[in-house]
Short mmCIF file of C-alpha atoms in Angstrom, two decimals:
data_model
loop_
_atom_site.label_atom_id
_atom_site.label_comp_id
_atom_site.label_asym_id
_atom_site.label_seq_id
_atom_site.Cartn_x
_atom_site.Cartn_y
_atom_site.Cartn_z
CA MET A 1311 1.80 4.44 -27.21
CA THR A 1312 0.89 8.13 -27.28
CA HIS A 1313 -2.76 7.33 -26.69
CA LYS A 1314 -1.93 5.12 -23.71
CA HIS A 1315 0.24 7.78 -22.08
CA SER A 1316 -2.48 10.40 -22.65
CA TYR A 1317 -4.97 8.11 -20.94
CA GLU A 1318 -2.67 7.58 -17.98
CA ALA A 1319 -2.02 11.31 -17.64
CA ALA A 1320 -5.73 12.08 -17.82
CA ILE A 1321 -6.50 9.57 -15.07
CA LYS A 1322 -3.82 10.99 -12.76
CA HIS A 1323 -4.91 14.55 -13.49
CA ALA A 1324 -8.54 13.71 -12.79
CA TYR A 1325 -7.72 12.13 -9.44
CA SER A 1326 -5.51 15.07 -8.44
CA LEU A 1327 -8.22 17.57 -9.27
CA ARG A 1328 -10.85 15.51 -7.51
CA TYR A 1329 -8.89 15.34 -4.23
CA TRP A 1330 -7.93 19.02 -4.38
CA GLU A 1331 -11.50 20.17 -4.99
CA ILE A 1332 -12.79 17.99 -2.17
CA LEU A 1333 -10.31 19.47 0.30
CA LYS A 1334 -10.66 23.03 -0.95
CA SER A 1335 -14.42 23.30 -1.13
CA THR A 1336 -16.31 21.16 1.37
CA ALA A 1337 -14.21 18.89 3.57
CA ARG A 1338 -13.17 21.33 6.28
CA TYR A 1339 -16.72 22.57 6.75
CA VAL A 1340 -18.70 19.34 6.37
CA LEU A 1341 -16.36 17.37 8.57
CA SER A 1342 -16.22 19.78 11.49
CA ARG A 1343 -16.06 18.18 14.90
CA THR A 1344 -19.65 19.15 15.68
CA ILE A 1345 -21.01 17.34 12.63
CA ILE A 1346 -18.76 14.35 13.27
CA ARG A 1347 -20.27 13.95 16.72
CA ARG A 1348 -23.79 14.43 15.38
CA TRP A 1349 -23.62 12.26 12.26
CA ARG A 1350 -20.91 9.79 13.32
CA THR A 1351 -18.99 10.37 10.12
CA ASP A 1352 -15.95 8.44 11.28
CA ARG A 1353 -17.61 5.29 9.91
CA ILE A 1354 -17.32 4.32 6.24
CA VAL A 1355 -19.07 1.46 4.45
CA LEU A 1356 -16.61 0.38 1.77
CA PRO A 1357 -18.05 0.15 -1.78
CA GLY A 1358 -18.94 -3.25 -3.18
CA SER A 1359 -19.15 -4.85 0.26
CA SER A 1360 -20.56 -4.41 3.73
CA ARG A 1361 -17.10 -3.97 5.23
CA ILE A 1362 -16.75 -1.14 7.74
CA LEU A 1363 -13.79 1.22 8.02
CA TYR A 1364 -13.22 3.72 10.82
CA VAL A 1365 -11.18 6.86 10.13
CA ASP A 1366 -10.26 10.15 11.76
CA PRO A 1367 -12.16 12.73 9.66
CA THR A 1368 -10.26 15.61 11.29
CA GLU A 1369 -7.09 14.43 9.51
CA ASN A 1370 -6.73 15.04 5.77
CA ARG A 1371 -6.36 11.46 4.63
CA GLY A 1372 -9.27 10.46 6.83
CA ARG A 1373 -11.30 13.22 5.16
CA ILE A 1374 -10.39 11.96 1.71
CA LEU A 1375 -11.32 8.40 2.61
CA TYR A 1376 -14.65 9.56 3.97
CA MET A 1377 -15.46 11.76 0.98
CA THR A 1378 -14.48 9.04 -1.55
CA GLY A 1379 -16.08 6.16 0.31
CA GLY A 1380 -12.69 4.58 0.96
CA MET A 1381 -11.69 4.46 -2.72
CA THR A 1382 -8.46 6.45 -2.87
CA GLN A 1383 -6.50 3.61 -4.52
CA PRO A 1384 -8.81 1.89 -7.03
CA ARG A 1385 -5.91 0.04 -8.66
CA LEU A 1386 -4.87 -1.54 -5.37
CA ASN A 1387 -8.46 -2.27 -4.37
CA LEU A 1388 -9.12 -4.11 -7.64
CA PHE A 1389 -5.89 -6.11 -7.37
CA TRP A 1390 -6.48 -7.04 -3.72
CA LYS A 1391 -10.07 -8.18 -4.12
CA THR A 1392 -9.35 -10.19 -7.24
CA ALA A 1393 -6.15 -11.71 -5.84
CA VAL A 1394 -7.99 -12.90 -2.73
CA ALA A 1395 -10.75 -14.41 -4.90
CA THR A 1396 -8.51 -16.10 -7.49
CA PHE A 1397 -5.15 -16.73 -5.81
CA ARG A 1398 -6.90 -17.95 -2.62
CA PRO A 1399 -4.05 -17.04 -0.25
CA THR A 1400 -3.62 -18.80 3.07
CA LEU A 1401 -1.28 -16.15 4.52
CA ILE A 1402 -1.97 -12.43 3.96
CA VAL A 1403 0.28 -9.55 5.03
CA ASP A 1404 -0.49 -5.83 4.66
CA ILE A 1405 2.63 -3.75 5.36
CA GLY A 1406 1.64 -0.11 5.77
CA VAL A 1407 -1.98 -0.60 6.83
CA ASN A 1408 -2.79 3.08 7.34
CA TYR A 1409 -6.55 3.04 8.15
CA GLY A 1410 -6.95 -0.42 6.62
CA GLU A 1411 -8.82 0.39 3.40
CA CYS A 1412 -6.96 -2.51 1.81
CA LEU A 1413 -6.74 -4.91 4.76
CA PHE A 1414 -10.40 -4.64 5.74
CA SER A 1415 -11.88 -4.39 2.23
CA VAL A 1416 -12.56 -8.10 1.71
CA THR A 1417 -13.57 -11.27 3.50
CA TYR A 1418 -10.68 -13.73 3.47
CA PRO A 1419 -10.83 -17.50 2.86
CA LYS A 1420 -11.67 -19.66 5.83
CA ASN A 1421 -8.65 -20.63 7.96
CA SER A 1422 -6.43 -17.97 6.35
CA LYS A 1423 -4.00 -16.02 8.54
CA VAL A 1424 -4.03 -12.24 8.16
CA ILE A 1425 -1.39 -9.82 9.47
CA GLY A 1426 -1.45 -6.03 9.34
CA ILE A 1427 1.66 -3.97 10.16
CA GLU A 1428 1.47 -0.23 10.86
CA ALA A 1429 4.11 2.11 12.30
CA ASN A 1430 1.83 5.10 12.96
CA LEU A 1431 0.46 4.57 16.47
CA ASN A 1432 -2.02 7.43 15.99
CA LEU A 1433 -3.99 5.12 13.69
CA GLN A 1434 -4.18 2.23 16.14
CA PRO A 1435 -7.60 3.10 17.66
CA TYR A 1436 -9.22 3.27 14.21
CA ILE A 1437 -7.56 0.08 12.96
CA GLU A 1438 -8.68 -1.83 16.05
CA ARG A 1439 -12.28 -0.61 15.70
CA SER A 1440 -12.37 -1.73 12.07
CA LYS A 1441 -10.82 -5.06 13.01
CA LYS A 1442 -13.41 -5.62 15.73
CA VAL A 1443 -16.30 -5.60 13.23
CA HIS A 1444 -14.57 -7.55 10.44
CA PRO A 1445 -15.77 -11.13 9.70
CA ASN A 1446 -12.17 -12.44 9.95
CA ARG A 1447 -11.43 -10.55 13.18
CA LYS A 1448 -10.32 -13.71 15.02
CA SER A 1449 -7.79 -14.44 12.28
CA ILE A 1450 -6.39 -10.90 11.93
CA LYS A 1451 -3.24 -10.03 13.84
CA THR A 1452 -2.25 -6.35 14.02
CA VAL A 1453 1.37 -5.42 14.68
CA TYR A 1454 2.38 -1.85 15.55
CA ALA A 1455 6.01 -1.63 14.50
CA MET A 1456 8.10 -0.64 11.49
CA ALA A 1457 8.73 -3.45 9.03
CA SER A 1458 12.40 -3.35 8.10
CA ASN A 1459 15.52 -5.45 7.55
CA LYS A 1460 16.41 -5.74 11.25
CA ASP A 1461 14.58 -6.81 14.40
CA ASN A 1462 14.13 -5.14 17.77
CA GLU A 1463 15.86 -1.89 17.00
CA LYS A 1464 14.44 1.43 18.01
CA GLN A 1465 14.12 3.40 14.81
CA SER A 1466 12.88 6.89 14.07
CA PHE A 1467 9.50 7.18 12.41
CA PHE A 1468 8.08 10.53 11.33
CA ILE A 1469 4.32 11.04 11.61
CA ASN A 1470 2.81 13.72 9.42
CA LYS A 1471 0.35 15.65 11.58
CA TYR A 1472 -1.90 16.63 8.67
CA TRP A 1473 -1.79 13.67 6.28
CA SER A 1474 -1.21 10.20 7.72
CA GLY A 1475 -0.33 8.78 4.31
CA LEU A 1476 2.83 10.90 4.22
CA SER A 1477 4.20 9.47 7.46
CA THR A 1478 7.55 7.89 6.74
CA ALA A 1479 10.75 6.33 8.02
CA ALA A 1480 12.85 8.77 5.96
CA LEU A 1481 12.47 12.50 5.37
CA GLY A 1482 15.42 12.90 3.03
CA LYS A 1483 17.52 16.07 2.91
CA ARG A 1484 14.73 18.40 3.98
CA GLY A 1485 14.84 17.03 7.52
CA LEU A 1486 12.31 17.40 10.30
CA SER A 1487 9.73 20.17 9.82
CA LYS A 1488 6.67 21.48 11.66
CA HIS A 1489 4.53 19.01 9.71
CA TYR A 1490 6.19 15.97 11.30
CA LEU A 1491 6.49 14.48 14.76
CA GLN A 1492 9.36 12.08 15.42
CA HIS A 1493 8.67 8.84 17.27
CA ASN A 1494 10.93 5.95 18.17
CA ILE A 1495 9.35 2.58 17.47
CA PRO A 1496 10.58 -1.02 17.29
CA SER A 1497 11.46 -2.54 13.94
CA ILE A 1498 10.49 -6.03 12.85
CA THR A 1499 11.35 -8.26 9.91
CA LEU A 1500 8.77 -10.26 8.04
CA ASP A 1501 11.05 -13.28 8.36
CA SER A 1502 10.74 -13.22 12.15
CA LEU A 1503 7.01 -12.57 11.95
CA LEU A 1504 6.37 -15.39 9.47
CA SER A 1505 8.78 -17.93 10.98
CA GLN A 1506 5.93 -19.66 12.84
CA TYR A 1507 4.20 -20.68 9.61
CA PRO A 1508 4.98 -23.66 7.31
CA LEU A 1509 5.90 -21.43 4.37
CA ASP A 1510 6.47 -24.30 1.96
CA LYS A 1511 2.75 -25.07 2.29
CA GLU A 1512 1.43 -21.49 2.34
CA LYS A 1513 0.22 -19.17 -0.41
CA LEU A 1514 1.44 -15.71 0.55
CA LEU A 1515 -0.26 -12.49 -0.56
CA PHE A 1516 1.29 -9.19 0.51
CA LYS A 1517 1.08 -5.45 -0.05
CA ILE A 1518 3.88 -3.00 0.77
CA ASP A 1519 3.24 0.75 0.88
CA VAL A 1520 5.83 2.36 3.15
CA GLU A 1521 6.85 5.61 1.44
CA GLY A 1522 10.26 4.61 0.09
CA HIS A 1523 11.19 2.04 2.75
CA GLU A 1524 10.23 -0.88 0.47
CA GLU A 1525 13.75 -2.21 -0.15
CA LYS A 1526 14.41 -2.73 3.56
CA VAL A 1527 11.07 -4.52 3.97
CA ILE A 1528 11.91 -6.92 1.13
CA GLN A 1529 15.41 -7.46 2.54
CA GLY A 1530 13.75 -8.49 5.80
CA MET A 1531 11.72 -11.24 4.11
CA LEU A 1532 14.37 -12.99 1.98
CA HIS A 1533 14.17 -16.21 4.01
CA SER A 1534 10.38 -16.26 3.56
CA ILE A 1535 10.73 -15.63 -0.18
CA LYS A 1536 13.18 -18.53 -0.46
CA HIS A 1537 10.97 -21.00 1.39
CA CYS A 1538 7.50 -20.01 0.12
CA PRO A 1539 7.01 -21.08 -3.52
CA HIS A 1540 3.66 -19.33 -3.98
CA ILE A 1541 3.94 -15.56 -3.50
CA LEU A 1542 1.95 -12.71 -4.99
CA GLY A 1543 2.66 -9.13 -3.95
CA PHE A 1544 1.88 -5.49 -4.70
CA ILE A 1545 4.27 -2.64 -3.97
CA GLU A 1546 4.35 1.10 -4.56
CA PHE A 1547 7.42 2.22 -6.50
CA ASP A 1548 8.28 5.91 -6.20
CA SER A 1549 11.78 6.96 -7.22
CA LYS A 1550 11.60 10.20 -5.18
CA TYR A 1551 10.61 8.39 -1.99
CA LEU A 1552 13.24 5.72 -2.60
CA ALA A 1553 15.91 8.42 -2.89
CA LYS A 1554 14.87 9.85 0.49
CA SER A 1555 15.52 6.40 1.97
CA ASP A 1556 18.95 6.27 0.28
CA THR A 1557 17.71 3.49 -2.00
CA ASP A 1558 19.17 3.22 -5.50
CA ALA A 1559 16.03 2.76 -7.62
CA HIS A 1560 17.86 0.95 -10.45
CA ALA A 1561 19.59 -1.46 -8.05
CA PHE A 1562 16.28 -2.04 -6.25
CA LEU A 1563 14.56 -3.04 -9.50
CA SER A 1564 17.39 -5.45 -10.28
CA PHE A 1565 17.18 -6.84 -6.75
CA LEU A 1566 13.42 -7.44 -7.13
CA GLN A 1567 13.87 -9.18 -10.47
CA VAL A 1568 16.24 -11.70 -8.91
CA HIS A 1569 13.39 -12.95 -6.73
CA PHE A 1570 10.20 -12.25 -8.71
CA ASN A 1571 8.61 -11.77 -12.08
CA LEU A 1572 7.76 -8.05 -12.22
CA TYR A 1573 4.67 -6.55 -13.83
CA ILE A 1574 4.53 -2.76 -14.17
CA TYR A 1575 1.22 -0.89 -14.29
CA LEU A 1576 0.63 1.46 -17.19
CA ASN A 1577 -2.94 2.15 -16.08
CA ASN A 1578 -5.52 0.29 -14.01
CA GLN A 1579 -5.97 -2.50 -16.56
CA GLU A 1580 -2.74 -2.90 -18.53
CA LEU A 1581 0.55 -4.33 -17.32
CA TYR A 1582 4.05 -4.36 -18.81
CA HIS A 1583 6.34 -7.30 -18.25
CA PHE A 1584 10.03 -6.72 -18.94
CA GLU A 1585 12.46 -9.54 -19.62
CA GLN A 1586 15.13 -7.29 -18.11
CA ILE A 1587 13.94 -4.23 -16.25
CA SER A 1588 15.79 -1.01 -15.47
CA LEU A 1589 14.99 2.49 -14.27
CA GLU A 1590 15.94 3.83 -17.70
CA LYS A 1591 13.36 1.60 -19.38
CA LEU A 1592 10.67 2.85 -17.02
CA GLN A 1593 11.67 6.44 -17.69
CA LEU A 1594 11.27 5.80 -21.41
CA LEU A 1595 7.96 4.05 -20.86
CA PHE A 1596 6.44 6.81 -18.74
CA LYS A 1597 8.42 9.64 -20.39
CA LYS A 1598 9.38 10.98 -16.97
CA LYS A 1599 12.54 11.21 -14.92
CA HIS A 1600 10.82 10.43 -11.63
CA ILE A 1601 8.73 7.27 -11.64
CA HIS A 1602 5.63 6.70 -9.53
CA THR A 1603 3.75 3.49 -10.25
CA ASP A 1604 2.78 0.16 -8.72
CA ILE A 1605 4.43 -3.18 -9.35
CA ILE A 1606 3.05 -6.70 -9.05
CA LEU A 1607 5.58 -9.25 -7.79
CA ALA A 1608 4.97 -12.92 -8.56
CA SER A 1609 7.09 -15.95 -7.75
CA GLN A 1610 8.01 -18.20 -10.66
CA CYS A 1611 5.20 -20.72 -10.21
CA VAL A 1612 2.41 -18.15 -9.73
CA SER A 1613 0.22 -17.02 -12.62
CA ILE A 1614 -0.99 -13.44 -12.49
CA PRO A 1615 -4.77 -13.30 -11.85
CA GLU A 1616 -6.63 -12.73 -15.09
CA ILE A 1617 -7.98 -9.30 -14.26
CA TYR A 1618 -6.18 -7.24 -16.90
CA SER A 1619 -7.09 -6.58 -20.50
CA GLN A 1620 -3.57 -7.51 -21.56
CA ILE A 1621 0.00 -8.00 -20.43
CA ILE A 1622 2.45 -6.32 -22.78
CA GLN A 1623 5.74 -8.17 -23.15
CA LEU A 1624 8.84 -6.02 -23.64
CA ASP A 1625 12.53 -6.80 -24.04
#
């Protein structure tokens, strides 16, 4: 166990150093507006494919995507590509598209329906440009709203001016600062969005990355979960972000386990499956009070794609 935790820590440390060095040393100079205009550096060819992604290289997350070739979340990228290839979904939903490095990274099966939901309207021009050149462009629907547990409400969304990935529906106790701009946007539930599809015949693949707002998104898709027997999902779980959204992390884990089998990432290849999960068990597993990891959600009749070296079963 000690060796595994050392490996995980080393991976996280390496990524942190890599991003920091990129920003500190070269990004601000190389990606100046003059060079962007001259070299058209807002266009990224994603690794392992010919898929194109457009980003704003004057914004920090856009810079990171450009400098890493779109590979800021290798764990998610591996899961998404393999899930599309092996699970063969007919209905795909990306909640928290950002620039679309997940949504636009693969070619989807013929006749599949693809939906991307993003609350940050500043990213809309880049998402639409990437969509326009994607092979499934006629099947991709982009929705600019905040996925939540209620429909048609105007809700506050806070856009981080310097790092789009930190834009959020909840700022917590610190409140609004100079780094954030507040916007009012409509909310939408996945149940209302997916109501037009015959869910009992669909295979649903989804990703949720909404900076602590995950519980409300899941609450807004309970009808879909009940009526779609084949579901495979990927969510970010961050106890600090959940607290900012007034979400009880322990209760949220219990809520998820009612509806799914949960598989917790230790590193990019190994998963833990708990018979009964709790925040305390995760704290013991990671040896940390605050938990930041990713979770695979699978309905009862779905087998996890065989892309991991092992799944470790725990009580």
